[in-house]
Tab-separated table of C-alpha atoms in Angstrom:
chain	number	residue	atom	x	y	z
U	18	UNK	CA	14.720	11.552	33.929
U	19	UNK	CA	13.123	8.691	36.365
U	20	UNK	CA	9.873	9.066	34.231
U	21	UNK	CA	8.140	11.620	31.613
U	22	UNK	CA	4.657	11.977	31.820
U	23	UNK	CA	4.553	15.078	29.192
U	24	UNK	CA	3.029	13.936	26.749
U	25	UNK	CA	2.772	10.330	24.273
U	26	UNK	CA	4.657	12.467	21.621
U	27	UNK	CA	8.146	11.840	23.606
U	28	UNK	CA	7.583	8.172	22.664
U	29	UNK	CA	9.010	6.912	19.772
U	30	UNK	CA	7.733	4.662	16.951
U	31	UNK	CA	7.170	1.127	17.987
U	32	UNK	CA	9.277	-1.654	16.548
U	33	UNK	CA	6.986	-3.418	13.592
U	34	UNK	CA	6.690	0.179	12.956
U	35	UNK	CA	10.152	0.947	12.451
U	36	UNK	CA	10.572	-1.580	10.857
U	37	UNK	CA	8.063	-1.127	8.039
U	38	UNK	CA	9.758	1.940	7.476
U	39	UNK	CA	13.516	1.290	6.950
U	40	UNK	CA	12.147	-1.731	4.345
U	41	UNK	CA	10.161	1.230	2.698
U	42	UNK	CA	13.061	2.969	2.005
U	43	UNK	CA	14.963	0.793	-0.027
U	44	UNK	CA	14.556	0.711	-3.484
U	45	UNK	CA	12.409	2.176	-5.893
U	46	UNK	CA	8.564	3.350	-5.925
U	47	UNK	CA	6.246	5.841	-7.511
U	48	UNK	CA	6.495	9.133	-5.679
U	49	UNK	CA	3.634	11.566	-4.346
U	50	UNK	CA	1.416	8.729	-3.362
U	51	UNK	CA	1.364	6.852	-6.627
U	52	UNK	CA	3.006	3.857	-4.979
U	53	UNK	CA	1.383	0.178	-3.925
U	54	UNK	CA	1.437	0.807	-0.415
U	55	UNK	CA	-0.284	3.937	-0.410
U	56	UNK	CA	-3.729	2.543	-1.890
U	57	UNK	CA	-3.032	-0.667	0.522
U	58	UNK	CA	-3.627	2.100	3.211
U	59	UNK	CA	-6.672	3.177	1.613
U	60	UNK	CA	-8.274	-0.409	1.480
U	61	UNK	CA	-6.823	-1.141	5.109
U	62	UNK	CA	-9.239	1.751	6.582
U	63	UNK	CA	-12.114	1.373	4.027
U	64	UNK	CA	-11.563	-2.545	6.078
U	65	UNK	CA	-10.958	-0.723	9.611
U	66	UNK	CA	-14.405	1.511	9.457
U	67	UNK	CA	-15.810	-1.160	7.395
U	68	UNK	CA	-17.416	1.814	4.408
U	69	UNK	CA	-16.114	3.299	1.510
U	70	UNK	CA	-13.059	6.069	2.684
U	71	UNK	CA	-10.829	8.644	0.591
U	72	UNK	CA	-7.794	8.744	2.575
U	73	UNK	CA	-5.602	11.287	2.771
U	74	UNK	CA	-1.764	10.904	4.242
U	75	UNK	CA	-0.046	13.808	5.890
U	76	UNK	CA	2.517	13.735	8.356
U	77	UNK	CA	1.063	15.782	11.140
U	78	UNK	CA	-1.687	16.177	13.147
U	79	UNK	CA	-2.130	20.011	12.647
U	80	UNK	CA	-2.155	19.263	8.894
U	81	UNK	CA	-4.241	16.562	9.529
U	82	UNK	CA	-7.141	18.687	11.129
U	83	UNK	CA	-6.931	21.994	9.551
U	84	UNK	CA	-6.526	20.725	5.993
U	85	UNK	CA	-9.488	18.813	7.203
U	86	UNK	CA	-11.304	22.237	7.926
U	87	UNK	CA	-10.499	23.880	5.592
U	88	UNK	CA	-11.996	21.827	3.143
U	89	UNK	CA	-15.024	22.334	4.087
U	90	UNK	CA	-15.800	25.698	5.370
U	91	UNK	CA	-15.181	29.351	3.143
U	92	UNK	CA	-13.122	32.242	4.271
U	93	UNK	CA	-16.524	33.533	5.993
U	94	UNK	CA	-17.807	30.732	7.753
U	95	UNK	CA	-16.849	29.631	11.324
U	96	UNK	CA	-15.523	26.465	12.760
U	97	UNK	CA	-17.684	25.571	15.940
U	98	UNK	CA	-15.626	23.929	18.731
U	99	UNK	CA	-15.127	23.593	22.293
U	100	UNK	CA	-13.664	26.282	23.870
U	101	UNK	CA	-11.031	24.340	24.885
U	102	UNK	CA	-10.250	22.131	22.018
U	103	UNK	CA	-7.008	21.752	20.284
U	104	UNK	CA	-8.316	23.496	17.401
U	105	UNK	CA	-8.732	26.648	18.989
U	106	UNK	CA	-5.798	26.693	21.233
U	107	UNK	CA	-3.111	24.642	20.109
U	108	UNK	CA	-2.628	25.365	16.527
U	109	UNK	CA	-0.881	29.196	16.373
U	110	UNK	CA	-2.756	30.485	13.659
U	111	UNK	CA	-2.796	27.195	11.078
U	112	UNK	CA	-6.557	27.149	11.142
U	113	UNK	CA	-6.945	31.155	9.853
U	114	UNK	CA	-3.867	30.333	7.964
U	115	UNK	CA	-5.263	27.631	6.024
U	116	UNK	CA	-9.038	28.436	5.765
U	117	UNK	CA	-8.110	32.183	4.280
U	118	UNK	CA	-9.399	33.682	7.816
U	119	UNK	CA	-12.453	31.645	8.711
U	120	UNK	CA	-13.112	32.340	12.150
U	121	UNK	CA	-12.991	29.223	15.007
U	122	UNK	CA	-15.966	29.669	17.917
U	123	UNK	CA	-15.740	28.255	21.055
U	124	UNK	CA	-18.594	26.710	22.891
U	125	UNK	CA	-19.167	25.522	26.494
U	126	UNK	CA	-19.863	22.256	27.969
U	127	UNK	CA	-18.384	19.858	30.910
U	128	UNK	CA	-15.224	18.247	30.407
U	129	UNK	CA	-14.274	19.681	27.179
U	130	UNK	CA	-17.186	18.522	25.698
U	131	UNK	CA	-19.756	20.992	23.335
U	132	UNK	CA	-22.816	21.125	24.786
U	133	UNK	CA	-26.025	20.506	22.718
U	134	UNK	CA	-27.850	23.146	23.323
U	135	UNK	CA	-25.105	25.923	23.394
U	136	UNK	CA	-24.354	24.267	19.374
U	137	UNK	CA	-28.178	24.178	18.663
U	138	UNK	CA	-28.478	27.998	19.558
U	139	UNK	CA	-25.081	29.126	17.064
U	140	UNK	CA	-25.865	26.590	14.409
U	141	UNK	CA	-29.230	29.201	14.011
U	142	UNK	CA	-28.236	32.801	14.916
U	143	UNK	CA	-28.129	35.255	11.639
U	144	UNK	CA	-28.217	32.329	8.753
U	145	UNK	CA	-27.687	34.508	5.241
U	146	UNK	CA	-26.534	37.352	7.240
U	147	UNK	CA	-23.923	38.915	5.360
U	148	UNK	CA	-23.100	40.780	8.440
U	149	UNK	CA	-22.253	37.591	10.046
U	150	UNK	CA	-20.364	34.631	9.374
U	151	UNK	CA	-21.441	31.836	8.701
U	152	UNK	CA	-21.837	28.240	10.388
U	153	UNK	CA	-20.016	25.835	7.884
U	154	UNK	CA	-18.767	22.674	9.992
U	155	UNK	CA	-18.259	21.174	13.433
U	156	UNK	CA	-15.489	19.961	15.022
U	157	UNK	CA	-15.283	17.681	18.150
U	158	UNK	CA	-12.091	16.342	19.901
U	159	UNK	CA	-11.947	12.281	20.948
U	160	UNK	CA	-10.009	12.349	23.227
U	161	UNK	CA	-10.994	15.474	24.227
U	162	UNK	CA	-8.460	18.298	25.574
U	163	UNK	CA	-8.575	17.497	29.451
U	164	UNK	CA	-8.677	13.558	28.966
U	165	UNK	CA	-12.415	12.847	28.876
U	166	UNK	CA	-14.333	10.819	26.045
U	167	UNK	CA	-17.556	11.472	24.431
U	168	UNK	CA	-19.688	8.292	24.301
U	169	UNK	CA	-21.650	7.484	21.428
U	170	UNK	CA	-24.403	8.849	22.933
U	171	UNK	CA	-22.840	12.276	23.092
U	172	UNK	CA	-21.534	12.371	19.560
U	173	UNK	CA	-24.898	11.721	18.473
U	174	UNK	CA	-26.253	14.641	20.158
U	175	UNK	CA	-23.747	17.224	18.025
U	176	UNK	CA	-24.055	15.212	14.875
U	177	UNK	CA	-28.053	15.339	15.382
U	178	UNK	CA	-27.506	19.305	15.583
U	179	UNK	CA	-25.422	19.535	12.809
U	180	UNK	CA	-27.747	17.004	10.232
U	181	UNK	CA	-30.554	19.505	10.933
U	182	UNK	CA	-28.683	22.655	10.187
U	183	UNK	CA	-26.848	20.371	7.210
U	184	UNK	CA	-23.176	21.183	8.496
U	185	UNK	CA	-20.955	18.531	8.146
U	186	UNK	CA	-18.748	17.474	11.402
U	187	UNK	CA	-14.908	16.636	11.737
U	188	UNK	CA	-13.567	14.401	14.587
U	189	UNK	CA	-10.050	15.583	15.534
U	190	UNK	CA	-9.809	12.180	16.834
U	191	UNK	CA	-5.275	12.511	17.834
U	192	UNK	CA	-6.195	9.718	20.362
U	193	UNK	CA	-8.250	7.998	18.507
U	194	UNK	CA	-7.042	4.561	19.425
U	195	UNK	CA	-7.115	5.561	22.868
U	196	UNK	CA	-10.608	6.734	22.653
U	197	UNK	CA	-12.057	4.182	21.250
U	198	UNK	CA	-10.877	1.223	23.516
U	199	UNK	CA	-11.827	3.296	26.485
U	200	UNK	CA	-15.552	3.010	24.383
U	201	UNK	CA	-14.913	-0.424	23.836
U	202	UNK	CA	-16.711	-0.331	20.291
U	203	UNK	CA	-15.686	-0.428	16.626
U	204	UNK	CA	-13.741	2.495	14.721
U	205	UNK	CA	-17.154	2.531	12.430
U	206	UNK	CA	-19.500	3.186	15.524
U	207	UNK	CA	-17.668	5.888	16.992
U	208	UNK	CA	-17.115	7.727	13.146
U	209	UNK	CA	-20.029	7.539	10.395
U	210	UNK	CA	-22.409	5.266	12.100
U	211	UNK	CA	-22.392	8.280	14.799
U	212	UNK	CA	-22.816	11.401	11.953
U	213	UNK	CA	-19.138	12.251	11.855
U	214	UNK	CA	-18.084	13.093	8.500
U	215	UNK	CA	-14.472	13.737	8.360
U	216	UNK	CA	-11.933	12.552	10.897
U	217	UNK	CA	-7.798	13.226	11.809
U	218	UNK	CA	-7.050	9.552	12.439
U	219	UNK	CA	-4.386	10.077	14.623
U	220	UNK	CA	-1.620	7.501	14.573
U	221	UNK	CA	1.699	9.416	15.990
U	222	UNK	CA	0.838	9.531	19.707
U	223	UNK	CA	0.182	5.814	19.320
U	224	UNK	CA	3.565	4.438	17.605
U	225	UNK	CA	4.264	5.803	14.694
U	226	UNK	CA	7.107	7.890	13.852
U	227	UNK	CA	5.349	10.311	11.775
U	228	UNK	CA	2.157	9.769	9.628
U	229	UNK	CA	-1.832	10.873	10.198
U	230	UNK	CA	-5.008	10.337	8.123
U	231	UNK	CA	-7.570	12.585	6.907
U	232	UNK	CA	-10.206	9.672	6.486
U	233	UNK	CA	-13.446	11.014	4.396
U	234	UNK	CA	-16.361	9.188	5.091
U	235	UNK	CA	-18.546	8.854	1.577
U	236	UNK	CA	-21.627	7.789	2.772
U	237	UNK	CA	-21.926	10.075	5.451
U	238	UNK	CA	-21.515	13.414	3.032
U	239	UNK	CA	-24.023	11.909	0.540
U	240	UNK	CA	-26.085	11.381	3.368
U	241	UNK	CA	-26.346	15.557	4.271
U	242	UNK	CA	-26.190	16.372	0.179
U	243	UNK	CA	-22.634	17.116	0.012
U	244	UNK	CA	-20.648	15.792	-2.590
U	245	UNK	CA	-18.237	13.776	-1.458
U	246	UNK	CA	-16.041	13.534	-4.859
U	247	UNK	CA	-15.597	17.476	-4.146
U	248	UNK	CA	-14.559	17.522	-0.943
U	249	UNK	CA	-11.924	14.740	-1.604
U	250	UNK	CA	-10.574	17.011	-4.718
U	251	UNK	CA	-10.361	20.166	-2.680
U	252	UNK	CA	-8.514	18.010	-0.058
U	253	UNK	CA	-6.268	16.911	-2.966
U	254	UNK	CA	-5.336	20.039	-3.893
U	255	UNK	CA	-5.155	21.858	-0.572
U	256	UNK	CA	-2.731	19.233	0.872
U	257	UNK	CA	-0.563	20.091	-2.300
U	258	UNK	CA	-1.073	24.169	-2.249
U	259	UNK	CA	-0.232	23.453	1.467
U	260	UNK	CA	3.062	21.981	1.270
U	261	UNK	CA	2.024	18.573	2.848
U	262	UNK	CA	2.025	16.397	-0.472
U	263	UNK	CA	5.333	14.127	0.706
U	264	UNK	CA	7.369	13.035	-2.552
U	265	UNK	CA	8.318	9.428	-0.199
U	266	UNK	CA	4.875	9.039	0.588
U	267	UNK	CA	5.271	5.449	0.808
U	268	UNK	CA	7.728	5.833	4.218
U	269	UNK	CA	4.008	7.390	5.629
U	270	UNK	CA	1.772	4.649	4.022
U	271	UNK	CA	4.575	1.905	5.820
U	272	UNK	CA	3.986	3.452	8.842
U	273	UNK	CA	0.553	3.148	8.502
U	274	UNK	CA	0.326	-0.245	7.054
U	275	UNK	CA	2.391	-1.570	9.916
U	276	UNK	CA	0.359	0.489	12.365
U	277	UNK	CA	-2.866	-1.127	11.166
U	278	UNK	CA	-2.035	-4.722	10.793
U	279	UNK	CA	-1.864	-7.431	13.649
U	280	UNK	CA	-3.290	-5.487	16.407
U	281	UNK	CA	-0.091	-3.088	16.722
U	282	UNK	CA	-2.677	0.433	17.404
U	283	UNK	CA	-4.907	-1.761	19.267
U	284	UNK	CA	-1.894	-3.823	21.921
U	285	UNK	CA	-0.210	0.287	21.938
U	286	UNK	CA	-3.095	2.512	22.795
U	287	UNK	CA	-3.621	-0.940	25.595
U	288	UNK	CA	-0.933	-0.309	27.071
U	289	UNK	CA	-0.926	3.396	27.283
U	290	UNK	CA	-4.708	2.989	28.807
U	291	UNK	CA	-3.849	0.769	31.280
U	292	UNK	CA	-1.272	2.714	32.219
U	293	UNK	CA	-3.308	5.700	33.113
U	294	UNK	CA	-5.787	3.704	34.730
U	295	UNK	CA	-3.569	2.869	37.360
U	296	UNK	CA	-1.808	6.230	37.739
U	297	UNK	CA	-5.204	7.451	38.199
U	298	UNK	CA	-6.244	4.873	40.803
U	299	UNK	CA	-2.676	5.299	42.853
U	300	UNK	CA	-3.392	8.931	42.716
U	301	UNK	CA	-6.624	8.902	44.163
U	302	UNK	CA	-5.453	7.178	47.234
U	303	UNK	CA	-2.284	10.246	47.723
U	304	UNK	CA	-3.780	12.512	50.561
U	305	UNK	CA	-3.139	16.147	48.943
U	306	UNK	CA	-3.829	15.076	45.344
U	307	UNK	CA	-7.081	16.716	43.139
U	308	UNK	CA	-8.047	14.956	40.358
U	309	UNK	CA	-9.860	17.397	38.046
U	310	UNK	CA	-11.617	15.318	35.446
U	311	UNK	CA	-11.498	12.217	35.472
U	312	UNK	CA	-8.890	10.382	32.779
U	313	UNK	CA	-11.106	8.044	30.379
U	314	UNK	CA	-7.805	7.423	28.294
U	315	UNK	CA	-4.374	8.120	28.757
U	316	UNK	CA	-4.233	11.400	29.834
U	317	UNK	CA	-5.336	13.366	33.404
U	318	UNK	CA	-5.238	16.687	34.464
U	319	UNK	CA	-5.373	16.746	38.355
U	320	UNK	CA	-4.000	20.086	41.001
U	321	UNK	CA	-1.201	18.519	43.418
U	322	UNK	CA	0.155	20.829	46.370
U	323	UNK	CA	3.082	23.005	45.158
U	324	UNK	CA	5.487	20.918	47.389
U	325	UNK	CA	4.445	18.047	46.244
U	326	UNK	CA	4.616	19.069	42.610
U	327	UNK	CA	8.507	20.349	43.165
U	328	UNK	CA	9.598	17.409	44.910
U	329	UNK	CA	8.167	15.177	42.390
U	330	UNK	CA	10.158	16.761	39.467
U	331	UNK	CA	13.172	17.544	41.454
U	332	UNK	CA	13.235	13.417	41.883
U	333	UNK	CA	13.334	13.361	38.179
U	334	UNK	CA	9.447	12.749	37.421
U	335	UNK	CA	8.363	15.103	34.338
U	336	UNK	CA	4.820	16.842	33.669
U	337	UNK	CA	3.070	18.868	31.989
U	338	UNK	CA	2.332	22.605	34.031
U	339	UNK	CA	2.314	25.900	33.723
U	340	UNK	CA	-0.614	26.770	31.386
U	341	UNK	CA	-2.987	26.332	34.003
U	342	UNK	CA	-3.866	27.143	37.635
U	343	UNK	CA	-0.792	26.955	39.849
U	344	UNK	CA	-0.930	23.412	40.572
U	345	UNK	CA	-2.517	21.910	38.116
U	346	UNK	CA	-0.526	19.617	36.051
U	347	UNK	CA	-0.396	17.338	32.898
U	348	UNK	CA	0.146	13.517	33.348
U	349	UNK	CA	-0.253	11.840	30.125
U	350	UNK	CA	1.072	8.024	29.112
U	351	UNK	CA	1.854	6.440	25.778
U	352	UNK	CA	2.563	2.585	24.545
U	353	UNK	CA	6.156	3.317	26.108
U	354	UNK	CA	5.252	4.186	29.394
U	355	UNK	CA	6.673	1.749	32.205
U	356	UNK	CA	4.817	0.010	34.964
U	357	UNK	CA	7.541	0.330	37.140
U	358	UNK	CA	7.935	4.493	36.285
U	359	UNK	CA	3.938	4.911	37.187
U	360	UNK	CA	4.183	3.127	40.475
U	361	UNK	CA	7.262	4.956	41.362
U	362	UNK	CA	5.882	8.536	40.745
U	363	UNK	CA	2.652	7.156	42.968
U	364	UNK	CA	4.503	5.681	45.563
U	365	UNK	CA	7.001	9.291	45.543
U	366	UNK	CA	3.861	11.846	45.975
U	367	UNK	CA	2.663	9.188	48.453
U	368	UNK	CA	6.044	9.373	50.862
U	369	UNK	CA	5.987	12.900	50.357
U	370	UNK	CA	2.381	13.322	51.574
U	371	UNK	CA	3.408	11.224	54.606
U	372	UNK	CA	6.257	13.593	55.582
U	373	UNK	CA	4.952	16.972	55.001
């Protein structure tokens, strides 16, 4: 293949990375997270959002966010999302699965982002209804699911929603990294010091091999009256009733520790940014090509002419398609992608445009 835009999960973990991990797996240490480097991790993100954190290691994303919900909604609330977010479309059935049937609402908004007033109006309909289920947390994506951002501006906006109605609010935050350079602010702005309460820090689209973080924010629970001892002891137990407890927990915590020190998520999620930002901006300038919303990280949905779309795989270029309109593809880059591989797939839909 000349160049894969699929998706960041067809890179693989970045060197310091793999490193950490092959020196992780020699000798002995306490299983089940009892071992050194898995309460270094802990004290590396209290560090990172600069608060207090319970951390939680699993080694997927899905695990990441619906152990997250399920935590801290009942078998009759409901999960309110974007209509669009990864939560409601992306998981099969893990949410119901985990939560004992809680149902997951989609709302509206612009760029796969919730809109304020559409949450204000559900966070309020038929409260003690027993007809009705009931609201019982938020969830937002960062990066969202067609490549936008929220600003801090925008997060406030839901968390303000959900601190009146006293629901707590989860960040599925998969491209975290990504996000938050695009914001250009710290990990602690963009979490707690913006109302979110729980958050999937993402870490496998970014260079790890396999490892995410639930990352509970104390102050911010205590803040809305929950307890935040009891949500990290339900997440204790549901990541062990789940199946997501690892026995070599310290291979994950490596992962992490590596991921975390000396700039590695920071130079990665870089890279994969910058990478986008010109595939975006060569784009732009290829008569033919749509772009749909406008990539604010690493990844860009845009609608190419069928042609063009055929000729650019059958030269070896790979994307994302088929879920959507006919046209409409994927284009997302990781800490892997090449220079050269972005300006060829630019300068290919740009010869093509000039033929046909």
């Amino acid at each position: 293949m000349t160049c894969a835009f699929f998706s960041d999960n067809m890179a693989g973990a970045s060197e310091a990375v793999f490193k950490a991990m092959m020196e992780a797996a020699q000798g002995d240490a306490m299983p089940y997270g009892g071992d050194d480097g898995t309460a270094q991790v802990t004290r590396m993100l209290s560090d990172f959002f600069e608060c207090d954190v319970d951390v939680f290691l699993v080694s997927t994303g899905t695990a990441a966010n619906v152990l997250s919900i399920a935590a801290l909604t009942p078998p009759w609330g409901s999960v309110l999302c974007h209509s669009e977010s990864h939560l409601l479309n992306d998981e099969c059935t893990a949410p119901e699965f985990y939560t004992s049937g809680a149902r997951f609402v989609g709302i509206g908004g612009a760029d796969a982002k919730m809109d304020p007033a559409q949450l204000q109006k559900l966070v309020a309909q038929k409260i003690g209804d027993v007809h009705s289920c009931q609201p019982s947390v938020i969830s937002l994506s960062q990066v969202t699911e067609v490549g936008s951002v929220y600003s801090l501006e925008e997060i406030r906006a839901i968390t303000d929603v959900a601190k009146v109605a006293g629901l707590p609010v989860h960040m599925d935050g998969a491209r975290f990294a990504n996000a938050l350079l695009a914001l250009g602010c710290t990990p602690a702005e963009m979490t707690w010091k913006a109302g979110i309460d729980i958050l999937s820090f993402g870490a496998t689209k970014n260079g790890v091999m396999t490892g995410e973080a639930i990352v509970v924010f104390k102050s911010s629970f205590e803040s809305k009256g929950i307890d935040s001892n009891k949500v990290a002891q339900e997440l204790a137990y549901r990541r062990k009733r789940g199946g997501h407890l690892l026995s070599k927990m310290r291979v994950v915590s490596s992962q992490m520790m590596a991921y975390l020190s000396n700039d590695e998520w920071r130079r990665n999620a870089t890279h994969a940014n910058a990478m986008m930002a010109l595939l975006q901006e060569g784009l732009k300038t290829v008569p033919g090509v749509k772009i749909n919303t406008p990539a604010q990280a690493n990844m860009l949905f845009c609608t190419l002419p069928l042609d063009m779309m055929r000729h650019l795989q059958a030269e070896g270029f790979g994307f994302y398609t088929g879920r959507w309109e006919e046209g409409v593809i994927r284009l997302v880059t990781s800490f892997q992608t090449p220079k050269a591989g972005v300006e060829a797939f630019i300068d290919s839909a740009r010869r093509f445009s000039l033929l046909y």
